[in-house]
Tab-separated table of C-alpha atoms and ligand atoms in Angstrom:
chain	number	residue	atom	x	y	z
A	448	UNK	CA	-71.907	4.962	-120.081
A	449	UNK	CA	-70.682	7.735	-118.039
A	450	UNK	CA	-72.752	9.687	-114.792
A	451	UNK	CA	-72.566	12.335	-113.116
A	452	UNK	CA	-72.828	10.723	-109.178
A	453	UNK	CA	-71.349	7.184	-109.796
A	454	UNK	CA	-68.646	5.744	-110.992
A	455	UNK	CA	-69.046	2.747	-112.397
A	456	UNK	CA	-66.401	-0.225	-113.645
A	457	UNK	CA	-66.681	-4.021	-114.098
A	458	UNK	CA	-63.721	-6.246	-113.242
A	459	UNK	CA	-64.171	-9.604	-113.907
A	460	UNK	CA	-67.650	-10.459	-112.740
A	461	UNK	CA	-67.530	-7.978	-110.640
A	462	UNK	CA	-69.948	-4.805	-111.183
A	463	UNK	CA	-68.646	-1.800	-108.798
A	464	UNK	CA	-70.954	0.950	-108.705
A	465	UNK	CA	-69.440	3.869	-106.161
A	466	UNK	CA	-71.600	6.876	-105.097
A	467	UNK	CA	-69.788	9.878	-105.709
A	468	UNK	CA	-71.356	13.491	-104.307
A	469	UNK	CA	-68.352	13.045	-101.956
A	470	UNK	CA	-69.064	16.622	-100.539
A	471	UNK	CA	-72.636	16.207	-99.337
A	472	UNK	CA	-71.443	12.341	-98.174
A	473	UNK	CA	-72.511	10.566	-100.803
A	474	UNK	CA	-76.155	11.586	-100.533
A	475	UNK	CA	-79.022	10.344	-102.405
A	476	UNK	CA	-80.446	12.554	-104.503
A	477	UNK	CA	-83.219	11.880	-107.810
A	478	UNK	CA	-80.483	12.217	-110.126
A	479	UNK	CA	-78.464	9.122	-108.278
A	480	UNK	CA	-80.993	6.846	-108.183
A	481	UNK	CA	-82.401	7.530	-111.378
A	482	UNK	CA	-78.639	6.531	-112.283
A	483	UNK	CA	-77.873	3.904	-109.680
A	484	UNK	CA	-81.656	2.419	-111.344
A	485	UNK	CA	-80.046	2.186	-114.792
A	486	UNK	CA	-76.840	0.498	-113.387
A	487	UNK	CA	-79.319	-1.944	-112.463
A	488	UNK	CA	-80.141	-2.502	-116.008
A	489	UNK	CA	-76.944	-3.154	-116.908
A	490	UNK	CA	-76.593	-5.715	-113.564
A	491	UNK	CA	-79.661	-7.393	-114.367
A	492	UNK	CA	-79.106	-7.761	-118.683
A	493	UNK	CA	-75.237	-8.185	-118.900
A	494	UNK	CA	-74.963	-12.050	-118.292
A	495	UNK	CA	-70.880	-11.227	-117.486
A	496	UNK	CA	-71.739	-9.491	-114.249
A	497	UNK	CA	-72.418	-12.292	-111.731
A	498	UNK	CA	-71.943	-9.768	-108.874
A	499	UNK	CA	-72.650	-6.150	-107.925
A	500	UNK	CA	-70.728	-3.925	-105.208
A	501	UNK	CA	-72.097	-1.151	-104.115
A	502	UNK	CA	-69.610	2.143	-102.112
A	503	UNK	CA	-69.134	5.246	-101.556
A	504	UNK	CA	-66.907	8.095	-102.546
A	505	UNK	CA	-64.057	9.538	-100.399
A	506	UNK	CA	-63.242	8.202	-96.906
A	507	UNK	CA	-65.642	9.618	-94.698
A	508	UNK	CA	-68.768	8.226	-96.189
A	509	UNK	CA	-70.899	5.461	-97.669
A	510	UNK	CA	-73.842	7.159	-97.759
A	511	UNK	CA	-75.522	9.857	-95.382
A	512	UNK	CA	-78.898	9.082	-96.759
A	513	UNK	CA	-81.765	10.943	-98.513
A	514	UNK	CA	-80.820	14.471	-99.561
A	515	UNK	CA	-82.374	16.829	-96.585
A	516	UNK	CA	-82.136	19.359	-99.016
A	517	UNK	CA	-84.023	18.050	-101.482
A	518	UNK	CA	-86.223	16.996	-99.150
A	519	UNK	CA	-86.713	19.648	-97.088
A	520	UNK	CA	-89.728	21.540	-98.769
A	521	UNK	CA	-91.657	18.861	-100.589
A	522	UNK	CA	-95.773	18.092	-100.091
A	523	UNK	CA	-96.289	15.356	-99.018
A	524	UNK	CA	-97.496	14.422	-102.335
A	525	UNK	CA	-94.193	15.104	-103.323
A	526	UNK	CA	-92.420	12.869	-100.372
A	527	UNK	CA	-94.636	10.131	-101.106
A	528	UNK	CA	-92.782	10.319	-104.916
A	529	UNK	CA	-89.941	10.339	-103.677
A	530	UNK	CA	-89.768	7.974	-101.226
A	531	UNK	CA	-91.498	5.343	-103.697
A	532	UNK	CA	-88.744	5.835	-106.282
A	533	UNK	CA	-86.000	5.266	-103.883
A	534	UNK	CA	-88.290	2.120	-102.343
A	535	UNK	CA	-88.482	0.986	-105.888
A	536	UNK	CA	-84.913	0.834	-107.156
A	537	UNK	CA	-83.792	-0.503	-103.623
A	538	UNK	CA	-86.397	-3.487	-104.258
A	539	UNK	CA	-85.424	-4.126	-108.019
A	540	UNK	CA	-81.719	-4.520	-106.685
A	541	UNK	CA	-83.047	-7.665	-104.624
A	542	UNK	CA	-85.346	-8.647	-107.343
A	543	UNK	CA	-82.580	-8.832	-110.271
A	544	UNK	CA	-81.592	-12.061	-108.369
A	545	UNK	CA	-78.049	-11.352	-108.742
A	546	UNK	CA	-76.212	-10.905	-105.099
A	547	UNK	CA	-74.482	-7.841	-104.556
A	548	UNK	CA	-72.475	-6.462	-101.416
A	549	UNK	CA	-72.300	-2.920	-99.669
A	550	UNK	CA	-68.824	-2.252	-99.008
A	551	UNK	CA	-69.383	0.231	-96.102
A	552	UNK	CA	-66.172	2.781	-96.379
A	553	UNK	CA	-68.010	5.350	-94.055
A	554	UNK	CA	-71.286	6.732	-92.697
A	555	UNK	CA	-73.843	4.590	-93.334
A	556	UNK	CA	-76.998	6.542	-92.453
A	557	UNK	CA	-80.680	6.420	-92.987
A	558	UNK	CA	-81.197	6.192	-96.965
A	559	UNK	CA	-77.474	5.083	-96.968
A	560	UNK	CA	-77.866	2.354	-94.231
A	561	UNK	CA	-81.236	1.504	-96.135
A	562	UNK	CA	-79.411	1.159	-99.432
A	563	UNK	CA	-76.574	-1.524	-97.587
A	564	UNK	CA	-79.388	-3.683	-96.284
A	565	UNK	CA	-81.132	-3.983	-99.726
A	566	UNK	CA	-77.705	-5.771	-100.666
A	567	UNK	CA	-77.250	-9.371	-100.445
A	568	UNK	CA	-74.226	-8.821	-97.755
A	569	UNK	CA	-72.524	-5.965	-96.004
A	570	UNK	CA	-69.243	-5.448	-95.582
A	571	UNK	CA	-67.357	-2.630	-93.230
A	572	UNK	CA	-64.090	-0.808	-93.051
A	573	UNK	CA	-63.385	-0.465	-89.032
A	574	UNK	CA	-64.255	3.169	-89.483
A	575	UNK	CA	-68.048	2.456	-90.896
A	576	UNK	CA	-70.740	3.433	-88.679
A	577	UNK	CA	-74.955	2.610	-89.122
A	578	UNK	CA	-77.449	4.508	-87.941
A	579	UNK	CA	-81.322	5.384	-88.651
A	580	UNK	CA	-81.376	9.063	-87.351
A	581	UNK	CA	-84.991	9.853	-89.041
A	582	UNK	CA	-87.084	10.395	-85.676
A	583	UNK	CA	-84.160	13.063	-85.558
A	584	UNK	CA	-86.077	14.573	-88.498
A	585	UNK	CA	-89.363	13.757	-87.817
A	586	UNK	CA	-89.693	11.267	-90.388
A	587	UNK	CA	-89.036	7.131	-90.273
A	588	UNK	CA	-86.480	5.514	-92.015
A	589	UNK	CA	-88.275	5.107	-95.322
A	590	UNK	CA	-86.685	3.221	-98.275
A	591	UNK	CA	-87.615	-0.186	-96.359
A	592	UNK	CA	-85.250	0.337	-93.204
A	593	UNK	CA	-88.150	-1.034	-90.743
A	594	UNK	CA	-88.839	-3.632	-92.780
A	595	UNK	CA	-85.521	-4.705	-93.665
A	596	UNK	CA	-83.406	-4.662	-90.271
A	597	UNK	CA	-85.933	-6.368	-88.241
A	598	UNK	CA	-85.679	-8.854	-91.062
A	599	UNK	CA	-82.271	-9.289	-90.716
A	600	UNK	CA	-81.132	-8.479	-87.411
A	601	UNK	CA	-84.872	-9.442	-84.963
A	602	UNK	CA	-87.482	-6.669	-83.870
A	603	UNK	CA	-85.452	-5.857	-80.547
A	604	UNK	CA	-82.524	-4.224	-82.016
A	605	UNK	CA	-83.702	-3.004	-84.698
A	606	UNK	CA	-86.444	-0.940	-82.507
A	607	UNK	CA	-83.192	0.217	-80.552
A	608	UNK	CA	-81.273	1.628	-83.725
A	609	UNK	CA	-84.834	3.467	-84.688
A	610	UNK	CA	-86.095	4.221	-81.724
A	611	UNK	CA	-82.856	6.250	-80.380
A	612	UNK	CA	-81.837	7.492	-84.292
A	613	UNK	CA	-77.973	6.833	-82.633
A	614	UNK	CA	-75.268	5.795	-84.248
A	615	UNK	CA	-73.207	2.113	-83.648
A	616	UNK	CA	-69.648	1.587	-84.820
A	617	UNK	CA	-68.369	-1.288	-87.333
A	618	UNK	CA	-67.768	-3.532	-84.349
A	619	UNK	CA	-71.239	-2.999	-83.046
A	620	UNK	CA	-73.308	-3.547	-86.453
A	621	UNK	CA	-70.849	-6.441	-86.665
A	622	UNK	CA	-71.973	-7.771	-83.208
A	623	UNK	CA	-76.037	-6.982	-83.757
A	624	UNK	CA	-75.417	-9.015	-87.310
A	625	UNK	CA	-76.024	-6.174	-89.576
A	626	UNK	CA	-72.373	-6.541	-91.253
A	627	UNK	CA	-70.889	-9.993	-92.208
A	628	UNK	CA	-67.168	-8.698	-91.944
A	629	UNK	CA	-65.394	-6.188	-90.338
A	630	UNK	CA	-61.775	-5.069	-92.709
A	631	UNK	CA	-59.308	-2.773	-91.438
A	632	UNK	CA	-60.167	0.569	-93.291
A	633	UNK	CA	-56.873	-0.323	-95.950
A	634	UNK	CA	-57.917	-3.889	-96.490
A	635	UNK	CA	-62.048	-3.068	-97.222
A	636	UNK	CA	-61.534	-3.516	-101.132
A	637	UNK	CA	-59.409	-6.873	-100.965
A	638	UNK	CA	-61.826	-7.791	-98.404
A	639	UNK	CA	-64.947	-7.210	-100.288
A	640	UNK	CA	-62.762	-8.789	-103.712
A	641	UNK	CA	-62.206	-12.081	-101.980
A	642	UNK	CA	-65.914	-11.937	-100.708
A	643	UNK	CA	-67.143	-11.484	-104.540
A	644	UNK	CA	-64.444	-14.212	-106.527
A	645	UNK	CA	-65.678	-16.735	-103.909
A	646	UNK	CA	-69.354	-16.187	-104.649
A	647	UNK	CA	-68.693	-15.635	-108.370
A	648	UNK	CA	-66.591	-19.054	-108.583
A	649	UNK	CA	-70.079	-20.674	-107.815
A	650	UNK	CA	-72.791	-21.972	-109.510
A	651	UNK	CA	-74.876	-18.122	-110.855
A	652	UNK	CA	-77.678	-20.578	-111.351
A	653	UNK	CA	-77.861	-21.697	-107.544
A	654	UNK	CA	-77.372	-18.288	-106.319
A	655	UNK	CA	-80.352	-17.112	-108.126
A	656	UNK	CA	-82.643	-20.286	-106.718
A	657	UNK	CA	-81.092	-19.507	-103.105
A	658	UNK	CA	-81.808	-15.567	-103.325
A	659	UNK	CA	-85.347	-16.324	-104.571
A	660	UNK	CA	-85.790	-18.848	-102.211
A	661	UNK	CA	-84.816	-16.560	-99.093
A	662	UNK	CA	-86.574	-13.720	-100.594
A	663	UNK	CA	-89.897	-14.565	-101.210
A	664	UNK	CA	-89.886	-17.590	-98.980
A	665	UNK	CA	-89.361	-15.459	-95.722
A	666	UNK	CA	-92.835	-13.912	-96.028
A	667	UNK	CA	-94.760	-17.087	-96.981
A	668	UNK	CA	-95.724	-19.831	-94.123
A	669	UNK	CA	-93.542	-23.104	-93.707
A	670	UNK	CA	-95.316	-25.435	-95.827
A	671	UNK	CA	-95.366	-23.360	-98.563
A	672	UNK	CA	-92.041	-21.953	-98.363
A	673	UNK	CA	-90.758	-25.424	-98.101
A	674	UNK	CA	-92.487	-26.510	-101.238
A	675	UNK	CA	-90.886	-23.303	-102.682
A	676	UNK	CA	-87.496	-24.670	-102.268
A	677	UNK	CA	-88.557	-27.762	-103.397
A	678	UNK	CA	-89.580	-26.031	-106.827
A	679	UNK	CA	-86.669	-24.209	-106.908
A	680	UNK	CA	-83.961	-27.171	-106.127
A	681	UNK	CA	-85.626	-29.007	-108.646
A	682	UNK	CA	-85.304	-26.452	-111.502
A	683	UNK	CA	-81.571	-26.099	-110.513
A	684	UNK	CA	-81.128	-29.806	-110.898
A	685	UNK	CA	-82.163	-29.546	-114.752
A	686	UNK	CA	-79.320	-26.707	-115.177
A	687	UNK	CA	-75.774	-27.479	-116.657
A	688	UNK	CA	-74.362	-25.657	-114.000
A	689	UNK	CA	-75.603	-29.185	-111.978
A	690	UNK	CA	-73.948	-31.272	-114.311
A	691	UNK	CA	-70.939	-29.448	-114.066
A	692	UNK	CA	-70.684	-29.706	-110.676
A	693	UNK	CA	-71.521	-33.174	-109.628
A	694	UNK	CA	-68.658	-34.061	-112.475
A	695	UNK	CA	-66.001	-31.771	-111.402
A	696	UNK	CA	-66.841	-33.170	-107.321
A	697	UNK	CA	-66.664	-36.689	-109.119
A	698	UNK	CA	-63.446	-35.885	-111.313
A	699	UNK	CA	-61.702	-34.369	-108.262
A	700	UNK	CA	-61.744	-30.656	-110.216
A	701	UNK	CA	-62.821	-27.390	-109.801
A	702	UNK	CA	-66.220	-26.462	-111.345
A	703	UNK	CA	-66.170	-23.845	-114.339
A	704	UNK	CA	-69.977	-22.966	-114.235
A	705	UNK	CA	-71.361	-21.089	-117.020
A	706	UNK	CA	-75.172	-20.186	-115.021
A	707	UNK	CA	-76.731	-22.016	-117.360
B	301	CAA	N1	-78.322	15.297	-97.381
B	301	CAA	C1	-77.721	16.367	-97.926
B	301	CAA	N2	-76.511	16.828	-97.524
B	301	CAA	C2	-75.899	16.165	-96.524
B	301	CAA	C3	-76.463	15.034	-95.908
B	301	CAA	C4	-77.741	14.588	-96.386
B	301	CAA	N3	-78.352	13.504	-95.900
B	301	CAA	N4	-75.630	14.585	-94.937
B	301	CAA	C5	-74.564	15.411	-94.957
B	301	CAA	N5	-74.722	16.358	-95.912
B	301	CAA	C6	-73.814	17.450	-96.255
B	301	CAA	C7	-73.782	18.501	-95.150
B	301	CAA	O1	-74.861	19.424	-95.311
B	301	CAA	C8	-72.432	19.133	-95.407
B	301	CAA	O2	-72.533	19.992	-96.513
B	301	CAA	P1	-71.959	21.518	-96.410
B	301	CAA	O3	-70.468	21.312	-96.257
B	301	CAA	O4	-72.346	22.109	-97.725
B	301	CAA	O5	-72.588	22.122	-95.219
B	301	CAA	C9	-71.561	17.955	-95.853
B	301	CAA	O6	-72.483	16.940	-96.286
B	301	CAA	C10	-70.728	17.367	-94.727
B	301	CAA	O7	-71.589	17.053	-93.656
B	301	CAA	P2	-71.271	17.404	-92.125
B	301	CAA	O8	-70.488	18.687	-92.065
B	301	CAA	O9	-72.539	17.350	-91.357
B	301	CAA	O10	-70.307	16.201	-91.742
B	301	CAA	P3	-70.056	15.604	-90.282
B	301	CAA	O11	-68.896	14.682	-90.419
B	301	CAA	O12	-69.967	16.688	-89.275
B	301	CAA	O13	-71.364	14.740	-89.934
B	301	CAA	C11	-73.135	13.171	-90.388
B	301	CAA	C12	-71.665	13.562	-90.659
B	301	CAA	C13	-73.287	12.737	-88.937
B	301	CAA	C14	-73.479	12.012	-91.322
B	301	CAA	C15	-74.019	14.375	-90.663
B	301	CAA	O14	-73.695	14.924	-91.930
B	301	CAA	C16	-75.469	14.062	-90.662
B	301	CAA	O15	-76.065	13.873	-89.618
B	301	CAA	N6	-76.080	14.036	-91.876
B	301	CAA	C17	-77.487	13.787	-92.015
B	301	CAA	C18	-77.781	12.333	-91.877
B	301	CAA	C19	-79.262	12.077	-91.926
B	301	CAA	O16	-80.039	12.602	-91.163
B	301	CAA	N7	-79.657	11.230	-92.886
B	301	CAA	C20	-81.031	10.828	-93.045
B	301	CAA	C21	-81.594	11.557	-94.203
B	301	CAA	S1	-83.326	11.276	-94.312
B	301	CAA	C22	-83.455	9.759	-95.038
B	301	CAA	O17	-82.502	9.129	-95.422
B	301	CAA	C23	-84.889	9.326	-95.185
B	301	CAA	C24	-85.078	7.945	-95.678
B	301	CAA	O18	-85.062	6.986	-94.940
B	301	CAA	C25	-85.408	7.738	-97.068
């Protein structure tokens, strides 16, 4: 399958989708995400892929968010489409139950910092930067940035990045817990590979119980979240990719898990 913004390639279990409109940074327009959505197909059906990454074209940029110029004259009508589609693939990458990682190679703002925190992880080259710049516009970060960030980094920061629309570096995101590594800008890819062969080498069926568990059990109360896991840790135990792993621990091997 071929597209016109993304490139897309598979490499063991290893999906990489990169967003290429290099000269407007990487910017999401309807055409990308009606693409990037039917990459997700392909994530979610194709039982090889264990893993997806997600980056962005040319070296200045992951993403610089929504396209302002598709943007700029719609109704409000018209935003509220547009903003919905975008909120809807973003979700449906978390739902597919699959991880996948934003390899930050640039700019990572609004839409495109959105998109990294709808990933399961986020890595950075040293020349990444994050910011939410939509009061800038008039508008708030949209495709589930206030949701998302206070999720994953607390309310107090993530206030900061929206309140003041600025900018933070690598380092900084690093620091606040929005990225999980920091790669020199030459070493991002083998970073990110190593990241994905380590998560791929486990068990596909416990990373689907652990991603469901985390997902919907962060907006339920204790008790029930707790019983959640229960459920969930339970219905791994009936897998084969258990049995494989309690023999290879017993026969002193490594596990060759089929997510099954
Ligand atoms: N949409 C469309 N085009 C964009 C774009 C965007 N979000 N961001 C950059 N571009 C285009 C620029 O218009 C420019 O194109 P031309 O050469 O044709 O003029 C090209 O990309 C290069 O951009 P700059 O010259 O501005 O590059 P820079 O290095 O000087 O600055 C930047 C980089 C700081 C990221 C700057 O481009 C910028 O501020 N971009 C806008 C970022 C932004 O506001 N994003 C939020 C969008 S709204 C959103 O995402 C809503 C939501 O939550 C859903």
């Amino acid at each position: 399958m071929s597209y016109d913004h993304l490139i897309v390639q598979q490499q063991g279990y290893v999906l990489t989708v990169v967003l290429n409109r290099p000269k407007a940074l990487n910017a999401l327009n309807r055409q990308l995400l009606s693409e990037f959505n039917q990459v997700l197909d392909q994530f979610e059906h194709d039982a090889s892929i264990r893993l997806l990454v997600v980056t962005g074209a040319g070296e200045k940029a992951f993403c610089a968010g929504a396209d302002i110029k598709e943007l700029a004259d719609l109704s409000a009508l018209e935003m509220k489409e547009f903003l919905s589609h975008g909120q809807r693939v973003f979700r449906r990458l978390e739902l597919i139950r699959k991880p996948s990682i934003a390899a930050v190679n640039g700019v990572a703002v609004g839409g495109g910092f959105e998109l990294s925190l709808a990933c399961s992880l986020r890595i950075a080259s040293e020349s990444a930067s994050f910011g939410l710049p939509e009061a800038r516009l008039g508008m708030i970060p949209g495709y589930g940035g206030t949701q998302r960030l206070p999720r994953i980094i607390g309310k107090g920061k993530a206030l900061e990045l929206m309140l003041s629309g600025k900018r933070i570096s690598a380092e900084e995101a690093y620091r606040a817990g929005i990225v999980n590594a920091v790669a020199a800008v030459d070493l991002l890819d083998q970073t990110v590979r190593q990241w994905a062969e380590s998560i791929c080498a486990n068990s596909p069926v416990s990373i689907r119980m652990i991603l469901e568990a985390v997902d919907i059990g962060g907006s339920l109360a204790m008790d029930n979240a707790l019983a959640l896991e229960t459920s969930l840790d339970a219905l791994a135990a009936g897998s084969l990719d258990k049995r494989e792993g309690f023999a290879a621990f017993l026969e002193k091997r490594s596990p060759n898990f089929e997510g099954k």
